[in-house]
Tab-separated table of C-alpha atoms in Angstrom:
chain	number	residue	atom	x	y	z
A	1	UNK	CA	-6.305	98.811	20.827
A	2	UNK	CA	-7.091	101.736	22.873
A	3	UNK	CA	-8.181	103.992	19.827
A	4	UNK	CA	-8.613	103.696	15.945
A	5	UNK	CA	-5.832	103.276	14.380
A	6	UNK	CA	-4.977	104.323	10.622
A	7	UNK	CA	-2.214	103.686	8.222
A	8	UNK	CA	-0.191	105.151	6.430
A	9	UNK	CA	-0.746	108.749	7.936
A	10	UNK	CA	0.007	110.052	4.630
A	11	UNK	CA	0.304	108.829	0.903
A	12	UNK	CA	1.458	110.680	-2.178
A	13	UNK	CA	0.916	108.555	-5.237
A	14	UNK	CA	1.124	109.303	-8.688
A	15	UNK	CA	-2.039	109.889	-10.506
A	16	UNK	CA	-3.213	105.685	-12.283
A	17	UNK	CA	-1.558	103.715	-9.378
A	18	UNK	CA	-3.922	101.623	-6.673
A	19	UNK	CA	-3.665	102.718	-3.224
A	20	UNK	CA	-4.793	100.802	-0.375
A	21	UNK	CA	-6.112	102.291	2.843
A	22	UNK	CA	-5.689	100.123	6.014
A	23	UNK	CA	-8.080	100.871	9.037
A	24	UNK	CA	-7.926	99.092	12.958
A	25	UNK	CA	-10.988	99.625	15.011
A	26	UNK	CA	-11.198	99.540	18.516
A	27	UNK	CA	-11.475	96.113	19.453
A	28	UNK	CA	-14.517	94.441	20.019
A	29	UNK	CA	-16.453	97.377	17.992
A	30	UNK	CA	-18.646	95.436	15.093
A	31	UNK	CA	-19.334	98.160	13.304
A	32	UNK	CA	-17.143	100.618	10.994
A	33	UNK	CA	-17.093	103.499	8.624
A	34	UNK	CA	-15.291	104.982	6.208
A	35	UNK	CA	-15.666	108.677	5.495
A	36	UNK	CA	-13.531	111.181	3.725
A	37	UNK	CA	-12.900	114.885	4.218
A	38	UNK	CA	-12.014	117.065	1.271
A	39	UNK	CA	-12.148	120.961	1.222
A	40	UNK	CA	-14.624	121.666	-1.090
A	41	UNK	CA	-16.791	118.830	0.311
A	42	UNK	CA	-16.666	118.799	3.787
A	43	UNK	CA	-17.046	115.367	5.668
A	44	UNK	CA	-18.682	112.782	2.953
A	45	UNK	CA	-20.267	109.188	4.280
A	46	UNK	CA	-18.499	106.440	2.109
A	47	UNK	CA	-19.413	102.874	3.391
A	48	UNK	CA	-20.899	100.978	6.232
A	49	UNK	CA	-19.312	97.893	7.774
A	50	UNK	CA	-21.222	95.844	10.435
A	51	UNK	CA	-19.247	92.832	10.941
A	52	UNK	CA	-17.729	91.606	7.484
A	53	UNK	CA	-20.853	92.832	5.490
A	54	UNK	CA	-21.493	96.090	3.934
A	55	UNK	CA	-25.115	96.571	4.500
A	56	UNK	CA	-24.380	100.680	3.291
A	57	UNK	CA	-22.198	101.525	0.360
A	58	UNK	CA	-24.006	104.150	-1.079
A	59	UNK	CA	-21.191	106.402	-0.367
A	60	UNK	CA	-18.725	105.188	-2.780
A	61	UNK	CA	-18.249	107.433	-5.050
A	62	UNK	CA	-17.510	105.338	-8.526
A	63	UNK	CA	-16.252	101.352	-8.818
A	64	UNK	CA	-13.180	102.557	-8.800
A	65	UNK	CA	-13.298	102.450	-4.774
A	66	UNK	CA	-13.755	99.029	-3.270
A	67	UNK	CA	-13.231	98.278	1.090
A	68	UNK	CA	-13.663	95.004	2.648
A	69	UNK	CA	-13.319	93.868	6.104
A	70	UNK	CA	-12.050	90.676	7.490
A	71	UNK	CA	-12.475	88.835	10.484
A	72	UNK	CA	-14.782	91.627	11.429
A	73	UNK	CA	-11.328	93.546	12.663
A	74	UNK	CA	-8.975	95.199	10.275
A	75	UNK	CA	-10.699	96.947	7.103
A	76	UNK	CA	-8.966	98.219	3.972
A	77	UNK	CA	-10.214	100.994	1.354
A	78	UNK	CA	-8.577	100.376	-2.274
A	79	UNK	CA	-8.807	103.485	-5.098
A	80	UNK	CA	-7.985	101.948	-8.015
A	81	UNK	CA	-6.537	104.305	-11.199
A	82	UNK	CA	-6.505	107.358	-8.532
A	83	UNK	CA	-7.383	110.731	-10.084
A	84	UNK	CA	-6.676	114.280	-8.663
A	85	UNK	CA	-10.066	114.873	-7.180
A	86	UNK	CA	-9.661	111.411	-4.785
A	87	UNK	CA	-6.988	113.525	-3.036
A	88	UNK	CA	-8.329	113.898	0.733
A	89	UNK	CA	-7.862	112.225	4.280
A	90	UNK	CA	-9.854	109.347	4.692
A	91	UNK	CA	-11.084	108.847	7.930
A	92	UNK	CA	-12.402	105.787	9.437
A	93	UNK	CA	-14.892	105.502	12.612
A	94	UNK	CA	-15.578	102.448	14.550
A	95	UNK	CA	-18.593	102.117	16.486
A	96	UNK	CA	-19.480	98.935	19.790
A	97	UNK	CA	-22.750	98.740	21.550
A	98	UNK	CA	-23.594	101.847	21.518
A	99	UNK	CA	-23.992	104.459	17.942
A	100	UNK	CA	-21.220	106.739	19.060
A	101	UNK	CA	-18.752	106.727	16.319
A	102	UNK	CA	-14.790	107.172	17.081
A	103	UNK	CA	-12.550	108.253	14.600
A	104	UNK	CA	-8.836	107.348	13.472
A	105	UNK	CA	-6.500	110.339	12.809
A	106	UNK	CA	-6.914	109.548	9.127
A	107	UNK	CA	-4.992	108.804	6.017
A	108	UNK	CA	-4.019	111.815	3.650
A	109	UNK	CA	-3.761	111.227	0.079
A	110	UNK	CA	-2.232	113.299	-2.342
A	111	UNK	CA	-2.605	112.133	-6.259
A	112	UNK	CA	0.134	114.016	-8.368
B	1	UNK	CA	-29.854	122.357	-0.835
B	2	UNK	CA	-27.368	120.420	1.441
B	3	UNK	CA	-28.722	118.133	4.126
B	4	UNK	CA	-27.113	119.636	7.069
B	5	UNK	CA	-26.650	123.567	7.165
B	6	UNK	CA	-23.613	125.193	8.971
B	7	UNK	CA	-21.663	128.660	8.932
B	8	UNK	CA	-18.172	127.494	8.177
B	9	UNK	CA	-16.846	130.906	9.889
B	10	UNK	CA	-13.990	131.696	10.462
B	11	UNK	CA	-15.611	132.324	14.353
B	12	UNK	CA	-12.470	134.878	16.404
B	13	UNK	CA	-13.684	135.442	19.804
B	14	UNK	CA	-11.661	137.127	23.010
B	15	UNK	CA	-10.576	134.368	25.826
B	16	UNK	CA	-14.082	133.952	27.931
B	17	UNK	CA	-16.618	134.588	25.899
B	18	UNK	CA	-19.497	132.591	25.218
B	19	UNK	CA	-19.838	131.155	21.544
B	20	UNK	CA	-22.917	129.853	19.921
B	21	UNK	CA	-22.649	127.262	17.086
B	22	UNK	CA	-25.484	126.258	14.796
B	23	UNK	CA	-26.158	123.759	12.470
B	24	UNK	CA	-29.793	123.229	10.860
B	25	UNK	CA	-31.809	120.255	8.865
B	26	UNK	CA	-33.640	119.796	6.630
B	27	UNK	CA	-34.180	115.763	7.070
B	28	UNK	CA	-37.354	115.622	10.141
B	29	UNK	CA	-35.860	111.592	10.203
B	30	UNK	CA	-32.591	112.261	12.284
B	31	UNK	CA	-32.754	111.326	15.526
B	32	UNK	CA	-29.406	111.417	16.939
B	33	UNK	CA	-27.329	114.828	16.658
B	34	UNK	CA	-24.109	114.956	18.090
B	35	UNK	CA	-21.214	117.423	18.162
B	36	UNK	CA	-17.415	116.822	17.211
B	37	UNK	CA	-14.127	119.072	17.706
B	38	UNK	CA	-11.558	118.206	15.400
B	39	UNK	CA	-7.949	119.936	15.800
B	40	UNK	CA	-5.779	120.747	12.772
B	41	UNK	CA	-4.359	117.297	10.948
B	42	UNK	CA	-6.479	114.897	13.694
B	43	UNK	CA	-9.806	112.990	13.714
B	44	UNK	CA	-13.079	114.030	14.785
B	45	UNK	CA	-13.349	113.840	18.619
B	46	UNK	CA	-17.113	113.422	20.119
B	47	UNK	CA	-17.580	116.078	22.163
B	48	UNK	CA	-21.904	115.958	22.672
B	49	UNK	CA	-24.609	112.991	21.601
B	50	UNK	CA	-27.973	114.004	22.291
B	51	UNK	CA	-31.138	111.662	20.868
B	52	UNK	CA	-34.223	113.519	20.236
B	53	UNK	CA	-35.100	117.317	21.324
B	54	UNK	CA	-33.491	118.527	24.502
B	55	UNK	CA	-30.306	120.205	26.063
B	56	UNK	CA	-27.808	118.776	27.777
B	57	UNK	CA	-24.904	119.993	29.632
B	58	UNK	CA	-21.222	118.805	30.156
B	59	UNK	CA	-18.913	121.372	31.502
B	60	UNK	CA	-18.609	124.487	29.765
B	61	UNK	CA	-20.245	122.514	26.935
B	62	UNK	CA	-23.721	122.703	26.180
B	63	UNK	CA	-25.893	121.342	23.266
B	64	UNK	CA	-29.783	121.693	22.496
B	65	UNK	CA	-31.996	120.357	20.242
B	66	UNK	CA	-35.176	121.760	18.691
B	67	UNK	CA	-37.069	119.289	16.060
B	68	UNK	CA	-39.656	121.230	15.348
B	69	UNK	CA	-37.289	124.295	13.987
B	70	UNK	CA	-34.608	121.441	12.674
B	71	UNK	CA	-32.225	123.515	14.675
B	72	UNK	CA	-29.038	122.521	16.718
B	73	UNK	CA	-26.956	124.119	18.775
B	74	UNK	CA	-23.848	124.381	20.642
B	75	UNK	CA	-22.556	126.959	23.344
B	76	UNK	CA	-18.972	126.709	24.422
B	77	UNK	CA	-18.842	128.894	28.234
B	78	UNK	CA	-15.430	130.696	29.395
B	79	UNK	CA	-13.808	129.799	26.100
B	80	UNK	CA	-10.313	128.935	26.066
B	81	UNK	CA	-7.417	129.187	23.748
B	82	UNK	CA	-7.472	125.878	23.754
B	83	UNK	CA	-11.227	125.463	22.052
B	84	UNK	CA	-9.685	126.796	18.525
B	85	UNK	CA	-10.947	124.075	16.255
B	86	UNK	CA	-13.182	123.202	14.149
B	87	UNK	CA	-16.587	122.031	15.450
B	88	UNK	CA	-18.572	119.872	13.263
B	89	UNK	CA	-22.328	118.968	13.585
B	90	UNK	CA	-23.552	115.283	12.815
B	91	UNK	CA	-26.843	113.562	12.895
B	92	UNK	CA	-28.287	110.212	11.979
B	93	UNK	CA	-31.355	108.566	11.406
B	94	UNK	CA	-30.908	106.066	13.574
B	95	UNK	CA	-27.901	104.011	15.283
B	96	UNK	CA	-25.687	102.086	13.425
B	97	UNK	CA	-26.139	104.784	10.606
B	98	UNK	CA	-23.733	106.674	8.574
B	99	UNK	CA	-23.524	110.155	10.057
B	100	UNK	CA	-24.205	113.543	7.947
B	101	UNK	CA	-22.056	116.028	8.836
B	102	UNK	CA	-22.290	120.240	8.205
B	103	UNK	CA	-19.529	121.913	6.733
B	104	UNK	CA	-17.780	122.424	10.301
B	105	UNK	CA	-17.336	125.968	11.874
B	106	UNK	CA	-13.455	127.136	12.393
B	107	UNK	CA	-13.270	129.021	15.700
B	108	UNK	CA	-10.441	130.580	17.304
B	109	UNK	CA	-10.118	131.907	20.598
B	110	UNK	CA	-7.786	134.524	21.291
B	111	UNK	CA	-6.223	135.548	24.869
């Protein structure tokens, strides 16, 4: 596609459910990130995708976040048991043959 | 201490002045430091990549790079209305690397 593409644009989910974050990177790019932006924390690295491994996930913050990618395309970020603080727009970044890193408009969450 | 050092601002400046954005380190291992604008609700948009010490220049855009003070900056020339954002430093290690990013810098330019 011609840029990264998130979805949903926005989620409001009650505080305990799963919520699943779908990401499309520009095509042909092998690698891809996840990152989230939260007001008191600024811009935070979450995992690394090159291909359908994740050589980087030291990001994460607890196991209660979990991403995988498939066919070294689409990639989806699952919170499972969401709290309060996980409310903040996750971004995603996709990256080709060169390290410049383009990023999706983002998904905001909002835990009740 | 945080990795990556920036004024969050707010920055207010009059239509066509010159603003000066800073970020500093405190990790000597990044290599790569670039520069991204992001507009209210959107994603980051790359606006400079420089590797290594050095300026370079892109239209009223210019960005330098001093290792030795762990020092980055940005100058915006002739600043339009149109520049209110938020400007975010980011720098990596190497590529293929997650990117740390400073707290961002709101500016607004006013006509």
């Amino acid at each position: 596609g011609a840029g990264v593409s998130q979805s949903p644009s926005n989620k409001v989910t009650e505080k305990g459910k799963d919520v699943e974050l779908r990401c499309d990177p520009i095509s042909g790019h092998t690698a891809l990130y996840w990152y989230r932006q939260s007001l008191g924390q600024g811009l935070e690295f979450l995992i690394y995708f090159q291909g359908n491994s994740a050589p980087d996930k030291s990001g994460l913050p607890s196991d209660r976040f979990s991403a995988e990618r498939t066919g070294g395309s689409v990639s989806t970020l699952t919170i499972q048991r969401t709290q309060q603080e996980d409310s903040a727009v996750y971004l995603c970044a996709s990256s080709g043959q060169g390290d410049i890193q383009y990023f999706g408009a983002g998904t905001r969450l909002s835990v009740l | 201490q945080k990795e990556v050092e920036q004024d969050p601002g707010p920055l207010s400046v009059p239509e066509g002045a010159i603003v000066s954005l800073n970020c500093t380190y405190s990790n000597s291992a990044f290599q790569y430091f670039m520069w991204y604008r992001q507009y209210s609700r959107k994603g980051p948009e790359l606006l400079m990549y420089t590797y290594s010490s050095g300026n370079k220049e892109d239209g009223r855009f210019t960005a330098q790079v001093d290792k030795s003070s762990k020092y980055i900056s940005l100058f915006i020339r002739d600043s339009q209305p149109s520049d209110s954002a938020t400007y975010l430093c980011a720098m990596s290690e190497s590529g293929y690397n997650k990117l740390i990013f400073g707290a961002g810098t709101r500016l607004a330019v006013h006509p």
